[in-house]
CSV table of C-alpha atoms in Angstrom, one decimal:
chain,number,residue,atom,x,y,z
R,505,MET,CA,0.0,0.0,0.0
R,506,ASP,CA,2.7,2.5,0.8
R,507,ASN,CA,4.3,1.8,-2.5
R,508,MET,CA,1.1,2.6,-4.4
R,509,ASP,CA,0.6,5.8,-2.5
R,510,ARG,CA,4.1,6.9,-3.3
R,511,LYS,CA,3.4,6.2,-7.0
R,512,ASP,CA,0.3,8.3,-7.0
R,513,SER,CA,2.2,11.1,-5.4
R,514,ASP,CA,5.0,10.9,-7.9
R,515,MET,CA,2.5,11.0,-10.7
R,516,GLU,CA,0.8,14.2,-9.3
R,517,GLU,CA,4.1,15.9,-8.9
R,518,LYS,CA,5.0,15.1,-12.5
R,519,LYS,CA,1.9,17.0,-13.9
R,520,THR,CA,2.8,19.8,-16.3
R,521,PRO,CA,1.1,23.3,-16.6
R,522,ALA,CA,-0.4,22.1,-19.9
R,523,ASP,CA,-2.0,19.1,-18.1
R,524,SER,CA,-3.5,21.6,-15.6
R,525,GLU,CA,-4.9,23.7,-18.4
R,526,LYS,CA,-6.5,20.6,-20.0
R,527,GLU,CA,-8.1,19.8,-16.7
R,528,THR,CA,-9.6,23.3,-16.3
R,529,ALA,CA,-10.6,23.6,-20.0
R,530,PRO,CA,-14.4,24.0,-20.6
R,531,LYS,CA,-16.3,20.8,-21.5
R,532,ASP,CA,-19.5,20.3,-23.5
R,533,ASN,CA,-22.5,18.2,-22.3
R,534,SER,CA,-20.8,15.0,-23.2
R,535,GLY,CA,-17.9,15.8,-21.0
R,536,ASP,CA,-15.4,16.4,-23.8
R,537,GLU,CA,-13.2,19.4,-23.7
R,538,MET,CA,-14.5,22.4,-25.8
R,539,PRO,CA,-12.1,23.9,-28.3
R,540,SER,CA,-10.2,27.0,-27.3
R,541,ASP,CA,-11.6,29.0,-30.2
R,542,PHE,CA,-15.1,28.8,-28.5
R,543,GLU,CA,-13.8,31.1,-25.8
R,544,ALA,CA,-12.7,33.6,-28.5
R,545,GLU,CA,-16.1,33.5,-30.1
R,546,THR,CA,-17.8,34.0,-26.8
R,547,ASP,CA,-15.6,36.9,-26.0
R,548,GLY,CA,-16.2,38.4,-29.4
R,549,ALA,CA,-19.9,38.0,-29.1
R,550,ALA,CA,-19.9,39.6,-25.7
R,551,GLU,CA,-17.8,42.5,-27.0
R,552,SER,CA,-20.1,42.9,-30.0
R,553,GLY,CA,-23.2,43.0,-27.8
R,554,SER,CA,-21.6,45.6,-25.6
R,555,ASP,CA,-20.8,47.8,-28.6
R,556,GLU,CA,-24.4,47.4,-29.9
R,557,ILE,CA,-25.8,48.4,-26.5
R,558,LYS,CA,-23.5,51.4,-26.4
R,559,ASN,CA,-24.7,52.4,-29.9
R,560,LEU,CA,-28.3,52.0,-29.0
R,561,LYS,CA,-27.8,54.2,-25.9
R,562,ASP,CA,-26.0,56.8,-28.0
R,563,GLU,CA,-28.9,56.7,-30.6
R,564,MET,CA,-31.5,57.0,-27.8
R,565,LYS,CA,-29.6,59.9,-26.4
R,566,PHE,CA,-29.5,61.6,-29.8
R,567,LEU,CA,-33.2,61.0,-30.3
R,568,ASN,CA,-34.1,62.4,-26.9
R,569,SER,CA,-32.0,65.5,-27.8
R,570,ARG,CA,-33.9,65.9,-31.1
R,571,LEU,CA,-37.2,65.4,-29.3
R,572,LYS,CA,-36.3,68.1,-26.8
R,573,ASN,CA,-35.3,70.5,-29.6
R,574,SER,CA,-38.5,69.7,-31.4
R,575,GLU,CA,-40.5,70.5,-28.3
R,576,ASP,CA,-38.7,73.8,-27.9
R,577,GLU,CA,-39.2,74.6,-31.5
R,578,LEU,CA,-42.9,73.7,-31.3
R,579,LYS,CA,-43.3,75.9,-28.2
R,580,ARG,CA,-41.6,78.8,-30.1
R,581,TYR,CA,-44.0,78.4,-33.0
R,582,ARG,CA,-46.9,78.3,-30.7
R,583,ASN,CA,-45.7,81.5,-29.0
R,584,GLU,CA,-45.3,83.2,-32.5
R,585,SER,CA,-48.8,82.0,-33.5
R,586,ASP,CA,-50.3,83.4,-30.4
R,587,THR,CA,-48.5,86.7,-31.0
R,588,LEU,CA,-49.8,86.9,-34.6
R,589,LYS,CA,-53.3,86.1,-33.4
R,590,ASP,CA,-53.1,89.0,-30.9
R,591,ARG,CA,-51.8,91.3,-33.6
R,592,LEU,CA,-54.6,90.3,-36.0
R,593,THR,CA,-57.2,90.8,-33.4
R,594,ARG,CA,-55.9,94.3,-32.6
R,595,LEU,CA,-55.7,95.2,-36.3
R,596,ASN,CA,-59.3,94.0,-36.9
R,597,SER,CA,-60.4,96.1,-34.0
R,598,GLU,CA,-58.5,99.1,-35.2
R,599,TYR,CA,-59.8,98.7,-38.7
R,600,GLU,CA,-63.4,98.4,-37.5
R,601,ASN,CA,-62.9,101.6,-35.3
R,602,TYR,CA,-61.4,103.4,-38.3
R,603,ARG,CA,-64.2,102.3,-40.6
R,604,ASN,CA,-66.8,103.5,-38.2
R,605,ARG,CA,-65.0,106.8,-37.6
R,606,THR,CA,-64.6,107.5,-41.3
R,607,GLN,CA,-68.3,106.6,-41.8
R,608,ARG,CA,-69.3,109.1,-39.1
R,609,GLU,CA,-67.0,111.7,-40.6
R,610,LYS,CA,-68.4,111.2,-44.1
R,611,GLU,CA,-72.0,111.5,-42.8
R,612,ALA,CA,-71.1,114.6,-40.8
R,613,LEU,CA,-69.4,116.2,-43.9
R,614,SER,CA,-72.4,115.3,-46.0
R,615,ASP,CA,-74.7,117.0,-43.5
R,616,GLU,CA,-72.5,120.1,-43.4
R,617,CYS,CA,-72.6,120.3,-47.2
R,618,THR,CA,-76.3,119.9,-47.3
R,619,VAL,CA,-76.8,122.6,-44.6
R,620,SER,CA,-74.5,124.9,-46.6
R,621,VAL,CA,-76.5,124.4,-49.8
R,622,LEU,CA,-79.8,124.9,-48.0
R,623,LYS,CA,-78.7,128.1,-46.3
R,624,GLU,CA,-77.9,129.6,-49.7
R,625,ILE,CA,-81.3,128.7,-51.3
R,626,MET,CA,-83.5,129.6,-48.3
R,627,ALA,CA,-83.5,133.3,-49.1
R,628,PRO,CA,-84.9,133.0,-52.6
R,629,LEU,CA,-87.3,130.3,-51.4
R,630,ASP,CA,-88.6,132.7,-48.8
R,631,ASN,CA,-89.2,135.4,-51.5
R,632,LEU,CA,-91.1,132.9,-53.7
R,633,GLU,CA,-93.4,132.0,-50.8
R,634,ARG,CA,-94.0,135.7,-50.1
R,635,ALA,CA,-94.9,136.3,-53.8
R,636,LEU,CA,-97.5,133.5,-53.7
R,637,VAL,CA,-99.4,135.0,-50.7
R,638,ALA,CA,-99.1,138.6,-51.9
R,639,GLU,CA,-102.3,140.2,-53.3
R,640,THR,CA,-101.5,142.6,-56.0
R,641,ASP,CA,-102.6,143.7,-59.4
R,642,ASP,CA,-99.2,145.0,-60.3
R,643,LEU,CA,-98.0,142.4,-62.7
R,644,GLU,CA,-94.9,144.4,-63.6
R,645,GLY,CA,-94.0,144.6,-59.9
R,646,LEU,CA,-94.6,140.8,-59.5
R,647,LYS,CA,-92.4,140.1,-62.6
R,648,GLU,CA,-89.7,142.2,-61.1
R,649,GLY,CA,-89.9,140.4,-57.8
R,650,VAL,CA,-89.6,137.0,-59.6
R,651,SER,CA,-86.6,138.4,-61.5
R,652,LEU,CA,-84.9,139.4,-58.3
R,653,THR,CA,-85.6,136.0,-56.8
R,654,LEU,CA,-84.0,134.4,-59.8
R,655,GLU,CA,-80.9,136.5,-59.3
R,656,GLN,CA,-80.7,135.3,-55.7
R,657,PHE,CA,-80.7,131.7,-56.9
R,658,LYS,CA,-77.9,132.4,-59.4
R,659,ASN,CA,-75.9,134.1,-56.6
R,660,ALA,CA,-76.4,131.1,-54.4
R,661,PHE,CA,-75.2,128.8,-57.2
R,662,SER,CA,-72.1,131.0,-57.7
R,663,LYS,CA,-71.3,130.8,-54.0
R,664,LEU,CA,-71.5,127.1,-54.2
R,665,GLY,CA,-69.2,127.0,-57.2
R,666,VAL,CA,-72.0,125.9,-59.6
R,667,GLU,CA,-72.1,127.5,-63.1
R,668,GLU,CA,-74.4,127.2,-66.1
R,669,ILE,CA,-73.1,125.1,-69.0
R,670,ALA,CA,-72.4,127.3,-72.0
R,671,THR,CA,-73.8,126.4,-75.5
R,672,GLU,CA,-72.3,129.1,-77.7
R,673,GLU,CA,-69.2,127.1,-78.6
R,674,GLY,CA,-71.2,124.3,-80.3
R,675,PHE,CA,-72.5,120.9,-79.3
R,676,ASP,CA,-70.3,118.8,-76.9
R,677,PRO,CA,-71.6,115.3,-76.0
R,678,GLU,CA,-69.8,115.5,-72.7
R,679,LEU,CA,-71.9,118.6,-71.7
R,680,HIS,CA,-75.0,118.5,-73.9
R,681,GLU,CA,-77.8,116.0,-74.6
R,682,ALA,CA,-79.2,116.3,-78.1
R,683,VAL,CA,-83.0,115.5,-78.2
R,684,MET,CA,-83.7,117.1,-81.6
R,685,HIS,CA,-81.8,117.7,-84.8
R,686,GLU,CA,-82.4,120.3,-87.5
R,687,THR,CA,-80.9,120.7,-91.0
R,688,ASP,CA,-80.1,124.3,-91.8
R,689,PRO,CA,-77.6,125.0,-94.7
R,690,SER,CA,-77.2,128.6,-93.5
R,691,LYS,CA,-75.7,127.5,-90.2
R,692,ASP,CA,-72.6,125.7,-89.2
R,693,LYS,CA,-72.8,122.0,-88.3
R,694,ASN,CA,-72.9,120.8,-84.7
R,695,GLN,CA,-74.2,124.2,-83.5
R,696,VAL,CA,-76.8,124.4,-80.7
R,697,GLY,CA,-79.9,125.7,-82.3
R,698,GLU,CA,-82.1,125.8,-79.1
R,699,VAL,CA,-81.8,125.1,-75.4
R,700,PHE,CA,-84.7,123.3,-73.9
R,701,LEU,CA,-83.3,122.8,-70.4
R,702,LYS,CA,-80.2,124.5,-69.0
R,703,GLY,CA,-77.3,122.4,-67.7
R,704,TYR,CA,-75.1,123.0,-64.7
R,705,LYS,CA,-71.7,121.8,-63.5
R,706,LYS,CA,-69.3,122.3,-60.6
R,707,GLY,CA,-65.8,122.4,-61.8
R,708,ASN,CA,-65.4,119.4,-64.2
R,709,LYS,CA,-68.3,117.5,-62.6
R,710,VAL,CA,-71.5,117.8,-64.7
R,711,ILE,CA,-74.6,118.2,-62.4
R,712,ARG,CA,-77.1,118.1,-65.3
R,713,HIS,CA,-76.5,118.1,-69.0
R,714,SER,CA,-78.0,120.8,-71.2
R,715,VAL,CA,-80.9,119.5,-73.2
R,716,VAL,CA,-80.6,121.0,-76.7
R,717,LYS,CA,-81.5,120.9,-80.4
R,718,VAL,CA,-78.5,120.4,-82.7
R,719,ILE,CA,-78.0,121.9,-86.2
R,720,ASN,CA,-76.7,119.3,-88.7
């Protein structure tokens, strides 16, 4: 027995480092030693997985950064939209106030013009009313009163800048309205032969065309 123990001890002492590596080498399910390149593949897979995780984390970080930037940009656009809405509301309110104000001013100006015209024609109107209620047999005196009233009307027109349209320079379709034509070899063409209704204008604005007969 002592001899056998010594043999076993000698054999254990004679084991080399290579034998120790073989004993500690990984084995498969059958108990056989797995090849050393399996360890290299396992390490490579682990390293590749680690790199992929790192890349995914970087990508997620990048996406989160873009999301934050998008949220900030959306907030900025919303603020700009609210600002524009406020400006539009103020502009609409200002325009409505301006429109109402100008409408009131136009109406006031129209009323002032109307009053100005009425003031000028009130005096001759009063004279006509007096003539109607007057009891007189003096036709010449009545005729003279009517003539004076007519002059008052003409003066009122003059103060308002209204003038009678002339017909002495011939027919002008911009100023005259021809309702009758006459052929007369002794007269020039396009001459006004007769005025049926006087026309009036204020500056270049025709108030009423003269109604005339034209010589052809």
